[in-house]
Short mmCIF file of N, CA, C and O in Angstrom, two decimals:
data_model
loop_
_atom_site.label_atom_id
_atom_site.label_comp_id
_atom_site.label_asym_id
_atom_site.label_seq_id
_atom_site.Cartn_x
_atom_site.Cartn_y
_atom_site.Cartn_z
N GLN A 116 0.83 -1.18 0.00
CA GLN A 116 0.00 0.00 0.00
C GLN A 116 0.88 1.25 0.00
O GLN A 116 0.51 2.26 -0.59
N LEU A 117 2.02 1.17 0.62
CA LEU A 117 2.94 2.32 0.62
C LEU A 117 3.40 2.68 -0.78
O LEU A 117 3.62 3.84 -1.09
N VAL A 118 3.53 1.68 -1.62
CA VAL A 118 4.04 1.93 -2.97
C VAL A 118 2.98 2.56 -3.86
O VAL A 118 3.27 3.46 -4.65
N TRP A 119 1.73 2.13 -3.73
CA TRP A 119 0.69 2.52 -4.69
C TRP A 119 -0.23 3.64 -4.24
O TRP A 119 -0.75 4.38 -5.06
N ASP A 120 -0.46 3.77 -2.95
CA ASP A 120 -1.46 4.72 -2.47
C ASP A 120 -0.80 6.03 -2.01
O ASP A 120 -0.02 6.03 -1.05
N PRO A 121 -1.10 7.15 -2.66
CA PRO A 121 -0.47 8.42 -2.27
C PRO A 121 -0.89 8.89 -0.87
O PRO A 121 -0.11 9.52 -0.16
N ASN A 122 -2.11 8.57 -0.44
CA ASN A 122 -2.54 8.95 0.91
C ASN A 122 -1.72 8.22 1.97
O ASN A 122 -1.36 8.79 3.00
N THR A 123 -1.43 6.95 1.73
CA THR A 123 -0.62 6.18 2.66
C THR A 123 0.80 6.72 2.70
O THR A 123 1.39 6.85 3.78
N ARG A 124 1.33 7.04 1.55
CA ARG A 124 2.68 7.62 1.49
C ARG A 124 2.73 8.94 2.25
O ARG A 124 3.68 9.21 3.00
N ALA A 125 1.71 9.78 2.10
CA ALA A 125 1.65 11.05 2.82
C ALA A 125 1.57 10.82 4.33
O ALA A 125 2.21 11.54 5.10
N TYR A 126 0.80 9.81 4.75
CA TYR A 126 0.69 9.50 6.18
C TYR A 126 2.05 9.08 6.73
O TYR A 126 2.46 9.54 7.80
N MET A 127 2.77 8.23 5.99
CA MET A 127 4.10 7.79 6.42
C MET A 127 5.06 8.97 6.49
O MET A 127 5.82 9.10 7.45
N ASP A 128 5.04 9.82 5.49
CA ASP A 128 5.92 10.99 5.49
C ASP A 128 5.62 11.90 6.68
O ASP A 128 6.54 12.44 7.30
N LYS A 129 4.33 12.04 7.01
CA LYS A 129 3.94 12.87 8.15
C LYS A 129 4.48 12.28 9.45
O LYS A 129 5.02 13.01 10.30
N LYS A 130 4.37 10.97 9.62
CA LYS A 130 4.85 10.32 10.84
C LYS A 130 6.37 10.40 10.96
O LYS A 130 6.90 10.62 12.04
N ILE A 131 7.07 10.24 9.85
CA ILE A 131 8.52 10.35 9.87
C ILE A 131 8.94 11.79 10.18
O ILE A 131 9.89 12.03 10.92
N ALA A 132 8.18 12.77 9.67
CA ALA A 132 8.46 14.17 9.96
C ALA A 132 8.22 14.48 11.44
O ALA A 132 8.84 15.39 12.00
N GLU A 133 7.34 13.73 12.08
CA GLU A 133 7.09 13.89 13.52
C GLU A 133 8.22 13.33 14.36
O GLU A 133 8.20 13.45 15.58
N GLY A 134 9.17 12.67 13.71
CA GLY A 134 10.32 12.14 14.43
C GLY A 134 10.27 10.65 14.68
O GLY A 134 11.11 10.11 15.39
N LYS A 135 9.32 9.97 14.11
CA LYS A 135 9.22 8.53 14.29
C LYS A 135 10.17 7.82 13.33
O LYS A 135 10.44 8.30 12.23
N SER A 136 10.68 6.67 13.75
CA SER A 136 11.51 5.87 12.85
C SER A 136 10.60 5.20 11.82
O SER A 136 9.37 5.24 11.95
N LYS A 137 11.20 4.59 10.82
CA LYS A 137 10.39 3.94 9.79
C LYS A 137 9.54 2.82 10.39
O LYS A 137 8.36 2.68 10.05
N LEU A 138 10.12 2.04 11.29
CA LEU A 138 9.36 0.95 11.91
C LEU A 138 8.22 1.48 12.79
O LEU A 138 7.13 0.92 12.81
N GLU A 139 8.48 2.56 13.52
CA GLU A 139 7.42 3.17 14.32
C GLU A 139 6.31 3.73 13.44
O GLU A 139 5.13 3.59 13.77
N ALA A 140 6.69 4.32 12.32
CA ALA A 140 5.70 4.87 11.39
C ALA A 140 4.86 3.75 10.78
O ALA A 140 3.64 3.90 10.63
N ILE A 141 5.48 2.62 10.49
CA ILE A 141 4.72 1.48 9.94
C ILE A 141 3.76 0.95 11.00
O ILE A 141 2.61 0.60 10.70
N ARG A 142 4.20 0.90 12.27
CA ARG A 142 3.31 0.46 13.35
C ARG A 142 2.11 1.39 13.47
O ARG A 142 0.96 0.95 13.61
N CYS A 143 2.35 2.70 13.37
CA CYS A 143 1.26 3.67 13.41
C CYS A 143 0.31 3.46 12.23
O CYS A 143 -0.91 3.57 12.38
N LEU A 144 0.88 3.18 11.07
CA LEU A 144 0.06 2.94 9.88
C LEU A 144 -0.82 1.71 10.07
O LEU A 144 -2.00 1.74 9.74
N LYS A 145 -0.27 0.66 10.63
CA LYS A 145 -1.06 -0.55 10.88
C LYS A 145 -2.23 -0.26 11.82
O LYS A 145 -3.35 -0.70 11.58
N ARG A 146 -1.96 0.49 12.87
CA ARG A 146 -3.03 0.85 13.81
C ARG A 146 -4.08 1.72 13.14
O ARG A 146 -5.28 1.54 13.37
N HIS A 147 -3.62 2.65 12.33
CA HIS A 147 -4.54 3.54 11.62
C HIS A 147 -5.46 2.72 10.70
O HIS A 147 -6.68 2.92 10.69
N LEU A 148 -4.87 1.79 9.95
CA LEU A 148 -5.68 0.95 9.06
C LEU A 148 -6.62 0.05 9.84
O LEU A 148 -7.78 -0.14 9.44
N ALA A 149 -6.16 -0.49 10.96
CA ALA A 149 -7.03 -1.35 11.78
C ALA A 149 -8.23 -0.56 12.30
O ALA A 149 -9.35 -1.07 12.31
N ARG A 150 -8.00 0.69 12.73
CA ARG A 150 -9.12 1.51 13.21
C ARG A 150 -10.11 1.80 12.08
O ARG A 150 -11.33 1.76 12.30
N ARG A 151 -9.61 2.07 10.88
CA ARG A 151 -10.50 2.34 9.74
C ARG A 151 -11.33 1.10 9.41
O ARG A 151 -12.54 1.19 9.18
N ILE A 152 -10.68 -0.05 9.37
CA ILE A 152 -11.39 -1.30 9.06
C ILE A 152 -12.41 -1.61 10.15
O ILE A 152 -13.55 -2.01 9.86
N TRP A 153 -12.03 -1.42 11.42
CA TRP A 153 -12.96 -1.66 12.53
C TRP A 153 -14.20 -0.80 12.40
O TRP A 153 -15.32 -1.27 12.58
N ARG A 154 -14.00 0.49 12.08
CA ARG A 154 -15.15 1.39 11.92
C ARG A 154 -16.06 0.92 10.79
O ARG A 154 -17.28 0.97 10.91
N LEU A 155 -15.47 0.46 9.69
CA LEU A 155 -16.29 -0.03 8.57
C LEU A 155 -17.07 -1.27 8.97
O LEU A 155 -18.26 -1.38 8.68
N LEU A 156 -16.41 -2.20 9.63
CA LEU A 156 -17.09 -3.43 10.06
C LEU A 156 -18.17 -3.12 11.09
O LEU A 156 -19.27 -3.67 11.03
N TYR A 157 -17.87 -2.25 12.03
CA TYR A 157 -18.83 -1.91 13.07
C TYR A 157 -20.04 -1.19 12.47
O TYR A 157 -21.17 -1.47 12.85
N ALA A 158 -19.80 -0.30 11.52
CA ALA A 158 -20.91 0.42 10.88
C ALA A 158 -21.79 -0.55 10.11
O ALA A 158 -23.01 -0.46 10.15
N ASN A 159 -21.18 -1.51 9.41
CA ASN A 159 -21.96 -2.49 8.66
C ASN A 159 -22.75 -3.40 9.59
O ASN A 159 -23.88 -3.76 9.30
N THR A 160 -22.17 -3.75 10.74
CA THR A 160 -22.87 -4.59 11.70
C THR A 160 -24.06 -3.85 12.28
O THR A 160 -25.15 -4.41 12.40
N ASN A 161 -23.87 -2.59 12.65
CA ASN A 161 -24.97 -1.81 13.20
C ASN A 161 -26.07 -1.62 12.17
O ASN A 161 -27.25 -1.67 12.49
N GLN A 162 -25.70 -1.40 10.94
CA GLN A 162 -26.70 -1.21 9.88
C GLN A 162 -27.48 -2.50 9.66
O GLN A 162 -28.69 -2.46 9.49
N ALA A 163 -26.80 -3.64 9.69
CA ALA A 163 -27.47 -4.92 9.47
C ALA A 163 -28.42 -5.23 10.61
O ALA A 163 -29.54 -5.70 10.38
N THR A 164 -28.03 -4.96 11.85
CA THR A 164 -28.90 -5.27 12.98
C THR A 164 -30.07 -4.29 13.05
O THR A 164 -31.13 -4.63 13.56
N ALA A 165 -29.88 -3.10 12.54
CA ALA A 165 -30.97 -2.11 12.57
C ALA A 165 -32.08 -2.48 11.60
O ALA A 165 -33.24 -2.14 11.82
N THR A 166 -31.76 -3.21 10.54
CA THR A 166 -32.77 -3.56 9.55
C THR A 166 -33.48 -4.87 9.88
O THR A 166 -34.50 -5.17 9.28
N LYS A 167 -32.95 -5.65 10.80
CA LYS A 167 -33.59 -6.92 11.15
C LYS A 167 -34.76 -6.68 12.09
O LYS A 167 -34.75 -5.79 12.92
N THR A 168 -35.77 -7.52 11.97
CA THR A 168 -36.89 -7.48 12.89
C THR A 168 -36.61 -8.49 13.99
O THR A 168 -36.38 -9.66 13.72
N ILE A 169 -36.62 -8.03 15.20
CA ILE A 169 -36.32 -8.90 16.32
C ILE A 169 -37.64 -9.27 17.00
O ILE A 169 -38.42 -8.41 17.38
N VAL A 170 -37.86 -10.57 17.13
CA VAL A 170 -39.05 -11.07 17.79
C VAL A 170 -38.61 -11.64 19.13
O VAL A 170 -37.80 -12.55 19.18
N GLN A 171 -39.14 -11.10 20.20
CA GLN A 171 -38.78 -11.60 21.52
C GLN A 171 -39.85 -12.58 21.98
O GLN A 171 -41.03 -12.31 21.89
N VAL A 172 -39.39 -13.68 22.47
CA VAL A 172 -40.27 -14.72 22.97
C VAL A 172 -40.11 -14.75 24.47
O VAL A 172 -39.00 -14.64 24.99
N GLY A 173 -41.21 -14.88 25.18
CA GLY A 173 -41.14 -14.91 26.64
C GLY A 173 -40.27 -16.06 27.13
O GLY A 173 -40.13 -17.08 26.48
N ALA A 174 -39.69 -15.88 28.30
CA ALA A 174 -38.82 -16.90 28.88
C ALA A 174 -39.67 -18.11 29.27
O ALA A 174 -40.81 -17.97 29.69
N PRO A 175 -39.12 -19.29 29.11
CA PRO A 175 -39.87 -20.49 29.51
C PRO A 175 -40.05 -20.51 31.02
O PRO A 175 -39.27 -19.89 31.76
N GLY A 176 -41.06 -21.23 31.48
CA GLY A 176 -41.30 -21.33 32.91
C GLY A 176 -40.14 -21.99 33.62
O GLY A 176 -39.37 -22.74 33.03
N LEU A 177 -39.98 -21.68 34.90
CA LEU A 177 -38.89 -22.25 35.65
C LEU A 177 -39.14 -23.74 35.89
O LEU A 177 -40.24 -24.16 36.18
N MET A 178 -38.08 -24.50 35.76
CA MET A 178 -38.17 -25.93 36.00
C MET A 178 -38.00 -26.17 37.51
O MET A 178 -37.16 -25.57 38.13
N PRO A 179 -38.83 -27.04 38.09
CA PRO A 179 -38.66 -27.32 39.50
C PRO A 179 -37.35 -28.07 39.74
O PRO A 179 -36.91 -28.85 38.90
N CYS A 180 -36.74 -27.80 40.86
CA CYS A 180 -35.48 -28.46 41.21
C CYS A 180 -35.81 -29.85 41.73
O CYS A 180 -36.57 -30.02 42.67
N THR A 181 -35.25 -30.86 41.10
CA THR A 181 -35.49 -32.24 41.54
C THR A 181 -34.19 -32.80 42.05
O THR A 181 -33.43 -33.43 41.33
N GLY A 182 -33.87 -32.55 43.26
CA GLY A 182 -32.56 -33.00 43.74
C GLY A 182 -32.63 -33.73 44.95
O GLY A 182 -32.63 -34.18 45.87
#
């Protein structure tokens, strides 16, 4: 992604300009991408559950203790 995506390259350059080493900048990039992916997955999950119809069924009666 560093080779092809100009936004990723800009993010890396920004982190290196902040004084981070290349390995630290890559670690920051991984975290940044993980947060973006998490937000996408979480948004899709919330959207999917919002469209489902939830039917609640009453709890079954308590079973007597036979001990």
